[in-house]
Every structure is written in C-alpha cells, then in structure tokens.
Amino acid sequence: MINYSAGLVTIAAHDFDRSWTFYAHLLAQQPQPFTPKVYAGFHLPGICLGIFCPKENSSFIPGRGAISLCLEVSDLESAIDHAYQPNCQPPSEIITASHGREAYIYDPDGNRIILHQGENTPKH
C-alpha cells in the first residue's frame, strides 16, 4: 500500500506574472516558495496550489479553463467583492444549490474558481 503524505494542485499559466499576482490577491498571501518566471506556491488549509510557467520545449500545453478550483468561504458576498479584479471576467451571479451558495470567478487563463459557502457554514 502507498501512503501519500500530501497533494498539490498546479496550474499552468500563459502569463506567469499576471497569474501569480491574481492568486496572491485572491488568496491574500504572497507565494512561498517563489521563483520568478517559473513557480509560485500558495498554502491553504488542506491544499497547496502551485502556479507554474511551462517550459517552451514542454509537451504540456495549458488549455483555457482546464481546471475548476473550489474554495470554501465563510462569507460569500465578501469573498466575491475581494476576488473581483479589473481586467478579469466579472463574477457570476450567486447560485443557490442544495449544498449551499456559490459564485464563479475566473483566473487570467480562464480557469473557473468556485467560491462556495455551505448552507451550514457560519459567517465570520
């Protein structure tokens, strides 16, 4: 049996500087570790998120909207206000589902970020 100790989600960025700056604002933290033009790492409870710039000779080709990242928030409206950045697609309307409320924002490469507030999530 293999015992995995951690997981990491990575996102390929077409414009590395624009993408890591977007996530630094969204997550309200500076990347750590950070290698200019190469890699930016962000740490959240339960997940590590890496933004990387694919090498030119890489067979990996980033695609628009290739991932959907869900972030659980305690106050959906405040999270939407914080997440909105000029030059990015505006947030979606708030959607009410059986599991709570959510809204979609998109990073500079078109990847969907779901801001989700569970129906039993206490507001802080």
Short mmCIF file of N, CA, C and O in Angstrom, two decimals:
data_model
loop_
_atom_site.label_atom_id
_atom_site.label_comp_id
_atom_site.label_asym_id
_atom_site.label_seq_id
_atom_site.Cartn_x
_atom_site.Cartn_y
_atom_site.Cartn_z
N MET A 1 0.84 -1.18 0.00
CA MET A 1 0.00 0.00 0.00
C MET A 1 0.89 1.24 0.00
O MET A 1 1.89 1.31 0.70
N ILE A 2 0.50 2.24 -0.77
CA ILE A 2 1.23 3.51 -0.82
C ILE A 2 0.56 4.49 0.13
O ILE A 2 -0.65 4.65 0.11
N ASN A 3 1.35 5.14 0.95
CA ASN A 3 0.84 6.16 1.86
C ASN A 3 1.23 7.54 1.32
O ASN A 3 2.40 7.91 1.39
N TYR A 4 0.27 8.25 0.79
CA TYR A 4 0.53 9.59 0.28
C TYR A 4 0.55 10.56 1.44
O TYR A 4 -0.29 10.52 2.32
N SER A 5 1.51 11.47 1.45
CA SER A 5 1.63 12.41 2.56
C SER A 5 1.03 13.77 2.28
O SER A 5 0.74 14.52 3.20
N ALA A 6 0.84 14.10 1.02
CA ALA A 6 0.29 15.41 0.68
C ALA A 6 -0.11 15.42 -0.78
O ALA A 6 0.26 14.53 -1.56
N GLY A 7 -0.86 16.44 -1.16
CA GLY A 7 -1.25 16.63 -2.55
C GLY A 7 -1.00 18.08 -2.95
O GLY A 7 -0.95 18.97 -2.10
N LEU A 8 -0.84 18.30 -4.21
CA LEU A 8 -0.56 19.62 -4.74
C LEU A 8 -1.33 19.79 -6.04
O LEU A 8 -1.28 18.91 -6.91
N VAL A 9 -2.05 20.89 -6.18
CA VAL A 9 -2.73 21.22 -7.42
C VAL A 9 -1.88 22.27 -8.12
O VAL A 9 -1.49 23.27 -7.49
N THR A 10 -1.57 22.05 -9.38
CA THR A 10 -0.77 23.03 -10.12
C THR A 10 -1.54 23.52 -11.34
O THR A 10 -2.31 22.78 -11.95
N ILE A 11 -1.32 24.78 -11.64
CA ILE A 11 -1.99 25.42 -12.77
C ILE A 11 -0.92 26.00 -13.68
O ILE A 11 -0.06 26.76 -13.24
N ALA A 12 -0.97 25.64 -14.96
CA ALA A 12 -0.07 26.21 -15.95
C ALA A 12 -0.58 27.59 -16.33
O ALA A 12 -1.76 27.78 -16.57
N ALA A 13 0.31 28.55 -16.36
CA ALA A 13 -0.06 29.94 -16.64
C ALA A 13 0.49 30.40 -17.98
O ALA A 13 1.69 30.27 -18.23
N HIS A 14 -0.38 30.94 -18.81
CA HIS A 14 0.07 31.54 -20.08
C HIS A 14 0.91 32.77 -19.79
O HIS A 14 1.95 32.98 -20.40
N ASP A 15 0.44 33.61 -18.88
CA ASP A 15 1.15 34.83 -18.47
C ASP A 15 1.46 34.66 -16.98
O ASP A 15 0.64 34.97 -16.12
N PHE A 16 2.64 34.15 -16.69
CA PHE A 16 3.00 33.79 -15.32
C PHE A 16 2.83 34.94 -14.34
O PHE A 16 2.22 34.78 -13.28
N ASP A 17 3.37 36.12 -14.67
CA ASP A 17 3.30 37.24 -13.74
C ASP A 17 1.86 37.66 -13.46
O ASP A 17 1.49 37.92 -12.32
N ARG A 18 1.06 37.70 -14.46
CA ARG A 18 -0.35 38.07 -14.27
C ARG A 18 -1.07 37.03 -13.41
O ARG A 18 -1.85 37.37 -12.52
N SER A 19 -0.79 35.76 -13.65
CA SER A 19 -1.48 34.70 -12.91
C SER A 19 -1.07 34.64 -11.45
O SER A 19 -1.91 34.57 -10.57
N TRP A 20 0.23 34.67 -11.17
CA TRP A 20 0.62 34.58 -9.77
C TRP A 20 0.16 35.81 -9.00
O TRP A 20 -0.23 35.70 -7.84
N THR A 21 0.14 36.97 -9.64
CA THR A 21 -0.35 38.19 -8.99
C THR A 21 -1.85 38.06 -8.70
O THR A 21 -2.32 38.46 -7.63
N PHE A 22 -2.61 37.49 -9.63
CA PHE A 22 -4.04 37.26 -9.44
C PHE A 22 -4.26 36.39 -8.20
O PHE A 22 -5.07 36.71 -7.33
N TYR A 23 -3.55 35.27 -8.10
CA TYR A 23 -3.73 34.36 -6.97
C TYR A 23 -3.22 34.96 -5.66
O TYR A 23 -3.79 34.70 -4.60
N ALA A 24 -2.17 35.76 -5.69
CA ALA A 24 -1.69 36.42 -4.47
C ALA A 24 -2.78 37.34 -3.93
O ALA A 24 -3.03 37.38 -2.72
N HIS A 25 -3.46 38.06 -4.82
CA HIS A 25 -4.55 38.93 -4.38
C HIS A 25 -5.72 38.09 -3.87
O HIS A 25 -6.24 38.34 -2.78
N LEU A 26 -6.15 37.12 -4.66
CA LEU A 26 -7.30 36.28 -4.31
C LEU A 26 -7.10 35.60 -2.96
O LEU A 26 -7.99 35.61 -2.11
N LEU A 27 -5.93 35.04 -2.73
CA LEU A 27 -5.67 34.27 -1.53
C LEU A 27 -5.09 35.11 -0.39
O LEU A 27 -4.87 34.60 0.71
N ALA A 28 -4.87 36.39 -0.65
CA ALA A 28 -4.36 37.34 0.35
C ALA A 28 -3.06 36.85 0.99
O ALA A 28 -2.89 36.86 2.19
N GLN A 29 -2.16 36.39 0.13
CA GLN A 29 -0.84 35.96 0.62
C GLN A 29 0.17 36.03 -0.52
O GLN A 29 -0.19 35.97 -1.70
N GLN A 30 1.41 36.19 -0.15
CA GLN A 30 2.49 36.17 -1.13
C GLN A 30 2.91 34.71 -1.33
O GLN A 30 2.83 33.90 -0.40
N PRO A 31 3.33 34.36 -2.54
CA PRO A 31 3.72 32.97 -2.78
C PRO A 31 4.99 32.59 -2.02
O PRO A 31 5.89 33.39 -1.85
N GLN A 32 4.98 31.33 -1.58
CA GLN A 32 6.14 30.79 -0.88
C GLN A 32 6.15 29.29 -1.11
O GLN A 32 5.22 28.62 -0.66
N PRO A 33 7.03 28.73 -1.87
CA PRO A 33 8.19 29.36 -2.47
C PRO A 33 7.81 30.16 -3.72
O PRO A 33 6.71 30.02 -4.26
N PHE A 34 8.77 30.96 -4.17
CA PHE A 34 8.57 31.77 -5.38
C PHE A 34 9.86 31.81 -6.17
O PHE A 34 10.91 32.14 -5.63
N THR A 35 9.77 31.43 -7.43
CA THR A 35 10.89 31.54 -8.37
C THR A 35 10.38 32.34 -9.56
O THR A 35 9.49 31.86 -10.29
N PRO A 36 10.86 33.57 -9.74
CA PRO A 36 10.36 34.41 -10.83
C PRO A 36 10.36 33.70 -12.18
O PRO A 36 11.30 32.97 -12.51
N LYS A 37 9.27 33.89 -12.90
CA LYS A 37 9.09 33.32 -14.25
C LYS A 37 9.03 31.80 -14.28
O LYS A 37 9.03 31.19 -15.35
N VAL A 38 8.97 31.15 -13.09
CA VAL A 38 8.98 29.69 -13.04
C VAL A 38 7.85 29.13 -12.18
O VAL A 38 7.04 28.34 -12.67
N TYR A 39 7.79 29.51 -10.88
CA TYR A 39 6.88 28.85 -9.96
C TYR A 39 6.48 29.76 -8.80
O TYR A 39 7.32 30.48 -8.25
N ALA A 40 5.20 29.70 -8.42
CA ALA A 40 4.69 30.39 -7.24
C ALA A 40 3.80 29.41 -6.48
O ALA A 40 2.89 28.83 -7.05
N GLY A 41 4.10 29.22 -5.19
CA GLY A 41 3.34 28.28 -4.37
C GLY A 41 2.52 28.99 -3.32
O GLY A 41 2.99 29.94 -2.69
N PHE A 42 1.29 28.53 -3.13
CA PHE A 42 0.39 29.10 -2.14
C PHE A 42 -0.12 27.97 -1.24
O PHE A 42 -0.41 26.88 -1.72
N HIS A 43 -0.24 28.25 0.05
CA HIS A 43 -0.64 27.24 1.02
C HIS A 43 -1.95 27.65 1.68
O HIS A 43 -2.05 28.72 2.25
N LEU A 44 -2.93 26.77 1.59
CA LEU A 44 -4.24 26.94 2.20
C LEU A 44 -4.50 25.72 3.06
O LEU A 44 -3.90 24.66 2.84
N PRO A 45 -5.42 25.84 4.02
CA PRO A 45 -5.76 24.63 4.79
C PRO A 45 -6.24 23.52 3.86
O PRO A 45 -7.15 23.70 3.06
N GLY A 46 -5.56 22.40 3.90
CA GLY A 46 -5.97 21.24 3.12
C GLY A 46 -5.50 21.19 1.67
O GLY A 46 -5.75 20.21 0.99
N ILE A 47 -4.82 22.24 1.20
CA ILE A 47 -4.38 22.21 -0.20
C ILE A 47 -3.18 23.13 -0.41
O ILE A 47 -3.06 24.16 0.23
N CYS A 48 -2.32 22.70 -1.29
CA CYS A 48 -1.24 23.56 -1.77
C CYS A 48 -1.53 23.82 -3.24
O CYS A 48 -1.91 22.91 -3.98
N LEU A 49 -1.37 25.05 -3.65
CA LEU A 49 -1.66 25.45 -5.02
C LEU A 49 -0.38 26.01 -5.63
O LEU A 49 0.25 26.89 -5.06
N GLY A 50 0.01 25.46 -6.76
CA GLY A 50 1.19 25.93 -7.46
C GLY A 50 0.84 26.53 -8.80
O GLY A 50 0.02 25.97 -9.54
N ILE A 51 1.42 27.67 -9.12
CA ILE A 51 1.27 28.29 -10.43
C ILE A 51 2.63 28.15 -11.10
O ILE A 51 3.65 28.53 -10.52
N PHE A 52 2.64 27.61 -12.31
CA PHE A 52 3.93 27.42 -12.97
C PHE A 52 3.87 27.87 -14.42
O PHE A 52 2.80 27.94 -15.03
N CYS A 53 5.03 28.18 -14.93
CA CYS A 53 5.18 28.58 -16.32
C CYS A 53 5.76 27.38 -17.07
O CYS A 53 6.90 26.99 -16.81
N PRO A 54 4.98 26.77 -17.98
CA PRO A 54 5.51 25.62 -18.71
C PRO A 54 6.74 26.02 -19.54
O PRO A 54 6.81 27.12 -20.08
N LYS A 55 7.69 25.13 -19.61
CA LYS A 55 8.88 25.38 -20.42
C LYS A 55 8.49 25.38 -21.89
O LYS A 55 7.58 24.66 -22.30
N GLU A 56 9.21 26.15 -22.67
CA GLU A 56 8.89 26.27 -24.09
C GLU A 56 8.96 24.94 -24.82
O GLU A 56 8.19 24.69 -25.73
N ASN A 57 9.87 24.06 -24.44
CA ASN A 57 10.02 22.78 -25.12
C ASN A 57 9.17 21.68 -24.48
O ASN A 57 9.30 20.52 -24.82
N SER A 58 8.29 22.06 -23.55
CA SER A 58 7.45 21.09 -22.86
C SER A 58 6.35 20.57 -23.77
O SER A 58 5.83 21.29 -24.61
N SER A 59 6.00 19.31 -23.60
CA SER A 59 4.89 18.75 -24.37
C SER A 59 3.55 19.12 -23.74
O SER A 59 2.50 18.90 -24.32
N PHE A 60 3.61 19.71 -22.53
CA PHE A 60 2.39 20.13 -21.84
C PHE A 60 1.90 21.44 -22.43
O PHE A 60 2.63 22.41 -22.53
N ILE A 61 0.65 21.45 -22.85
CA ILE A 61 0.06 22.66 -23.42
C ILE A 61 -1.11 23.08 -22.53
O ILE A 61 -2.10 22.37 -22.44
N PRO A 62 -0.97 24.23 -21.84
CA PRO A 62 -2.07 24.67 -20.99
C PRO A 62 -3.29 24.98 -21.84
O PRO A 62 -3.18 25.46 -22.96
N GLY A 63 -4.46 24.67 -21.31
CA GLY A 63 -5.70 24.94 -22.02
C GLY A 63 -6.59 25.87 -21.23
O GLY A 63 -6.61 25.85 -20.00
N ARG A 64 -7.32 26.69 -21.92
CA ARG A 64 -8.22 27.63 -21.27
C ARG A 64 -9.29 26.86 -20.52
O ARG A 64 -9.95 25.97 -21.05
N GLY A 65 -9.44 27.19 -19.23
CA GLY A 65 -10.48 26.56 -18.43
C GLY A 65 -10.24 25.10 -18.15
O GLY A 65 -11.17 24.32 -18.02
N ALA A 66 -8.97 24.70 -18.04
CA ALA A 66 -8.65 23.29 -17.85
C ALA A 66 -8.99 22.77 -16.46
O ALA A 66 -9.15 21.59 -16.27
N ILE A 67 -9.11 23.66 -15.47
CA ILE A 67 -9.41 23.20 -14.11
C ILE A 67 -10.61 23.95 -13.55
O ILE A 67 -11.01 24.98 -14.06
N SER A 68 -11.12 23.42 -12.48
CA SER A 68 -12.15 24.08 -11.69
C SER A 68 -11.72 23.92 -10.24
O SER A 68 -11.67 22.81 -9.72
N LEU A 69 -11.38 25.02 -9.59
CA LEU A 69 -10.88 25.03 -8.23
C LEU A 69 -11.99 25.54 -7.32
O LEU A 69 -12.55 26.61 -7.57
N CYS A 70 -12.32 24.80 -6.28
CA CYS A 70 -13.37 25.21 -5.35
C CYS A 70 -12.73 25.67 -4.05
O CYS A 70 -11.94 24.95 -3.46
N LEU A 71 -13.09 26.89 -3.61
CA LEU A 71 -12.61 27.44 -2.36
C LEU A 71 -13.80 27.65 -1.43
O LEU A 71 -14.75 28.36 -1.79
N GLU A 72 -13.76 27.04 -0.27
CA GLU A 72 -14.83 27.19 0.72
C GLU A 72 -14.61 28.52 1.46
O GLU A 72 -13.51 28.80 1.91
N VAL A 73 -15.67 29.33 1.53
CA VAL A 73 -15.58 30.63 2.19
C VAL A 73 -16.65 30.73 3.27
O VAL A 73 -17.68 30.05 3.22
N SER A 74 -16.44 31.62 4.24
CA SER A 74 -17.41 31.79 5.31
C SER A 74 -18.41 32.91 5.00
O SER A 74 -19.49 32.94 5.57
N ASP A 75 -18.06 33.83 4.09
CA ASP A 75 -18.94 34.94 3.72
C ASP A 75 -18.83 35.13 2.21
O ASP A 75 -17.88 35.75 1.72
N LEU A 76 -19.79 34.60 1.48
CA LEU A 76 -19.72 34.58 0.03
C LEU A 76 -19.67 35.98 -0.57
O LEU A 76 -18.86 36.25 -1.45
N GLU A 77 -20.50 36.88 -0.09
CA GLU A 77 -20.53 38.23 -0.66
C GLU A 77 -19.19 38.94 -0.48
O GLU A 77 -18.68 39.58 -1.40
N SER A 78 -18.60 38.83 0.71
CA SER A 78 -17.29 39.45 0.95
C SER A 78 -16.22 38.81 0.07
O SER A 78 -15.34 39.50 -0.44
N ALA A 79 -16.29 37.50 -0.08
CA ALA A 79 -15.30 36.80 -0.93
C ALA A 79 -15.42 37.25 -2.38
O ALA A 79 -14.40 37.45 -3.05
N ILE A 80 -16.63 37.44 -2.87
CA ILE A 80 -16.83 37.91 -4.25
C ILE A 80 -16.25 39.32 -4.39
O ILE A 80 -15.53 39.61 -5.35
N ASP A 81 -16.57 40.20 -3.44
CA ASP A 81 -16.05 41.57 -3.51
C ASP A 81 -14.53 41.57 -3.50
O ASP A 81 -13.90 42.30 -4.26
N HIS A 82 -13.93 40.74 -2.66
CA HIS A 82 -12.48 40.67 -2.59
C HIS A 82 -11.87 40.09 -3.86
O HIS A 82 -10.83 40.55 -4.34
N ALA A 83 -12.51 39.08 -4.41
CA ALA A 83 -11.95 38.35 -5.55
C ALA A 83 -11.97 39.15 -6.85
O ALA A 83 -11.11 38.95 -7.70
N TYR A 84 -12.94 40.05 -6.99
CA TYR A 84 -13.05 40.77 -8.26
C TYR A 84 -11.82 41.62 -8.50
O TYR A 84 -11.36 42.35 -7.64
N GLN A 85 -11.27 41.48 -9.71
CA GLN A 85 -10.11 42.27 -10.11
C GLN A 85 -10.38 42.85 -11.49
O GLN A 85 -10.87 42.15 -12.37
N PRO A 86 -10.05 44.12 -11.68
CA PRO A 86 -10.21 44.71 -13.02
C PRO A 86 -9.41 43.88 -14.03
O PRO A 86 -8.43 43.23 -13.68
N ASN A 87 -9.82 43.92 -15.25
CA ASN A 87 -9.17 43.19 -16.35
C ASN A 87 -9.43 41.69 -16.30
O ASN A 87 -8.80 40.93 -17.01
N CYS A 88 -10.29 41.23 -15.40
CA CYS A 88 -10.70 39.83 -15.36
C CYS A 88 -12.21 39.77 -15.57
O CYS A 88 -12.91 40.77 -15.37
N GLN A 89 -12.68 38.63 -15.96
CA GLN A 89 -14.11 38.44 -16.17
C GLN A 89 -14.85 38.72 -14.86
O GLN A 89 -14.42 38.29 -13.80
N PRO A 90 -15.98 39.45 -14.92
CA PRO A 90 -16.73 39.72 -13.68
C PRO A 90 -17.26 38.43 -13.06
O PRO A 90 -17.48 37.44 -13.76
N PRO A 91 -17.46 38.43 -11.74
CA PRO A 91 -18.01 37.23 -11.08
C PRO A 91 -19.41 36.91 -11.58
O PRO A 91 -20.14 37.80 -12.03
N SER A 92 -19.78 35.66 -11.48
CA SER A 92 -21.14 35.25 -11.85
C SER A 92 -22.12 35.71 -10.79
O SER A 92 -21.74 36.16 -9.72
N GLU A 93 -23.38 35.54 -11.09
CA GLU A 93 -24.42 35.75 -10.08
C GLU A 93 -24.29 34.65 -9.03
O GLU A 93 -23.74 33.58 -9.31
N ILE A 94 -24.82 34.88 -7.85
CA ILE A 94 -24.82 33.86 -6.82
C ILE A 94 -25.86 32.80 -7.17
O ILE A 94 -26.99 33.14 -7.54
N ILE A 95 -25.45 31.56 -7.08
CA ILE A 95 -26.31 30.42 -7.38
C ILE A 95 -26.61 29.71 -6.07
O ILE A 95 -25.71 29.46 -5.26
N THR A 96 -27.87 29.37 -5.84
CA THR A 96 -28.24 28.61 -4.65
C THR A 96 -28.48 27.17 -5.06
O THR A 96 -29.27 26.90 -5.97
N ALA A 97 -27.78 26.27 -4.41
CA ALA A 97 -27.90 24.84 -4.69
C ALA A 97 -28.24 24.12 -3.39
O ALA A 97 -28.22 24.73 -2.31
N SER A 98 -28.50 22.84 -3.46
CA SER A 98 -28.86 22.07 -2.27
C SER A 98 -27.73 22.03 -1.24
O SER A 98 -27.97 21.86 -0.06
N HIS A 99 -26.49 22.22 -1.67
CA HIS A 99 -25.33 22.14 -0.79
C HIS A 99 -24.85 23.50 -0.31
O HIS A 99 -23.85 23.59 0.38
N GLY A 100 -25.52 24.57 -0.71
CA GLY A 100 -25.12 25.91 -0.28
C GLY A 100 -25.22 26.91 -1.41
O GLY A 100 -25.93 26.69 -2.39
N ARG A 101 -24.48 28.01 -1.27
CA ARG A 101 -24.47 29.06 -2.29
C ARG A 101 -23.08 29.16 -2.88
O ARG A 101 -22.08 28.93 -2.19
N GLU A 102 -23.02 29.53 -4.17
CA GLU A 102 -21.72 29.66 -4.81
C GLU A 102 -21.77 30.68 -5.93
O GLU A 102 -22.84 31.03 -6.43
N ALA A 103 -20.58 31.16 -6.27
CA ALA A 103 -20.41 32.07 -7.39
C ALA A 103 -19.11 31.68 -8.08
O ALA A 103 -18.21 31.10 -7.46
N TYR A 104 -19.04 31.99 -9.35
CA TYR A 104 -17.85 31.64 -10.13
C TYR A 104 -17.06 32.89 -10.47
O TYR A 104 -17.62 33.92 -10.85
N ILE A 105 -15.74 32.78 -10.33
CA ILE A 105 -14.83 33.78 -10.86
C ILE A 105 -13.85 33.02 -11.75
O ILE A 105 -13.81 31.78 -11.72
N TYR A 106 -13.09 33.75 -12.54
CA TYR A 106 -12.15 33.12 -13.46
C TYR A 106 -10.79 33.77 -13.36
O TYR A 106 -10.68 35.00 -13.26
N ASP A 107 -9.75 32.92 -13.36
CA ASP A 107 -8.40 33.47 -13.32
C ASP A 107 -8.02 33.99 -14.70
O ASP A 107 -8.79 33.85 -15.66
N PRO A 108 -6.86 34.62 -14.84
CA PRO A 108 -6.48 35.19 -16.14
C PRO A 108 -6.41 34.18 -17.29
O PRO A 108 -6.51 34.57 -18.45
N ASP A 109 -6.26 32.90 -16.98
CA ASP A 109 -6.22 31.88 -18.03
C ASP A 109 -7.56 31.22 -18.27
O ASP A 109 -7.66 30.25 -19.02
N GLY A 110 -8.62 31.72 -17.63
CA GLY A 110 -9.96 31.20 -17.85
C GLY A 110 -10.32 30.00 -17.00
O GLY A 110 -11.36 29.38 -17.22
N ASN A 111 -9.50 29.65 -16.03
CA ASN A 111 -9.83 28.56 -15.12
C ASN A 111 -10.91 29.02 -14.14
O ASN A 111 -10.81 30.12 -13.59
N ARG A 112 -11.91 28.19 -13.93
CA ARG A 112 -13.01 28.55 -13.05
C ARG A 112 -12.62 28.34 -11.59
O ARG A 112 -12.06 27.32 -11.22
N ILE A 113 -12.95 29.33 -10.78
CA ILE A 113 -12.78 29.24 -9.33
C ILE A 113 -14.17 29.36 -8.73
O ILE A 113 -14.88 30.34 -8.97
N ILE A 114 -14.56 28.33 -8.00
CA ILE A 114 -15.87 28.32 -7.36
C ILE A 114 -15.69 28.83 -5.94
O ILE A 114 -14.96 28.23 -5.16
N LEU A 115 -16.35 29.92 -5.61
CA LEU A 115 -16.39 30.40 -4.24
C LEU A 115 -17.66 29.82 -3.65
O LEU A 115 -18.77 30.11 -4.12
N HIS A 116 -17.52 28.96 -2.65
CA HIS A 116 -18.67 28.21 -2.12
C HIS A 116 -18.86 28.47 -0.63
O HIS A 116 -17.89 28.43 0.13
N GLN A 117 -20.09 28.75 -0.26
CA GLN A 117 -20.44 28.88 1.14
C GLN A 117 -21.50 27.84 1.44
O GLN A 117 -22.62 27.90 0.92
N GLY A 118 -21.13 26.83 2.25
CA GLY A 118 -22.06 25.78 2.60
C GLY A 118 -23.24 26.33 3.39
O GLY A 118 -23.12 27.34 4.07
N GLU A 119 -24.36 25.65 3.31
CA GLU A 119 -25.55 26.15 4.00
C GLU A 119 -25.38 26.16 5.50
O GLU A 119 -26.05 26.90 6.20
N ASN A 120 -24.47 25.38 6.03
CA ASN A 120 -24.24 25.34 7.48
C ASN A 120 -22.93 26.02 7.88
O ASN A 120 -22.48 25.89 9.00
N THR A 121 -22.30 26.74 6.93
CA THR A 121 -21.05 27.41 7.23
C THR A 121 -21.33 28.69 8.00
O THR A 121 -22.04 29.56 7.50
N PRO A 122 -20.80 28.81 9.21
CA PRO A 122 -21.04 30.04 9.98
C PRO A 122 -20.27 31.20 9.37
O PRO A 122 -19.15 31.04 8.92
N LYS A 123 -20.90 32.38 9.34
CA LYS A 123 -20.20 33.58 8.87
C LYS A 123 -19.26 34.06 9.95
O LYS A 123 -19.56 33.98 11.12
N HIS A 124 -18.09 34.54 9.51
CA HIS A 124 -17.11 35.09 10.46
C HIS A 124 -17.12 36.59 10.35
O HIS A 124 -17.28 37.18 9.38
#
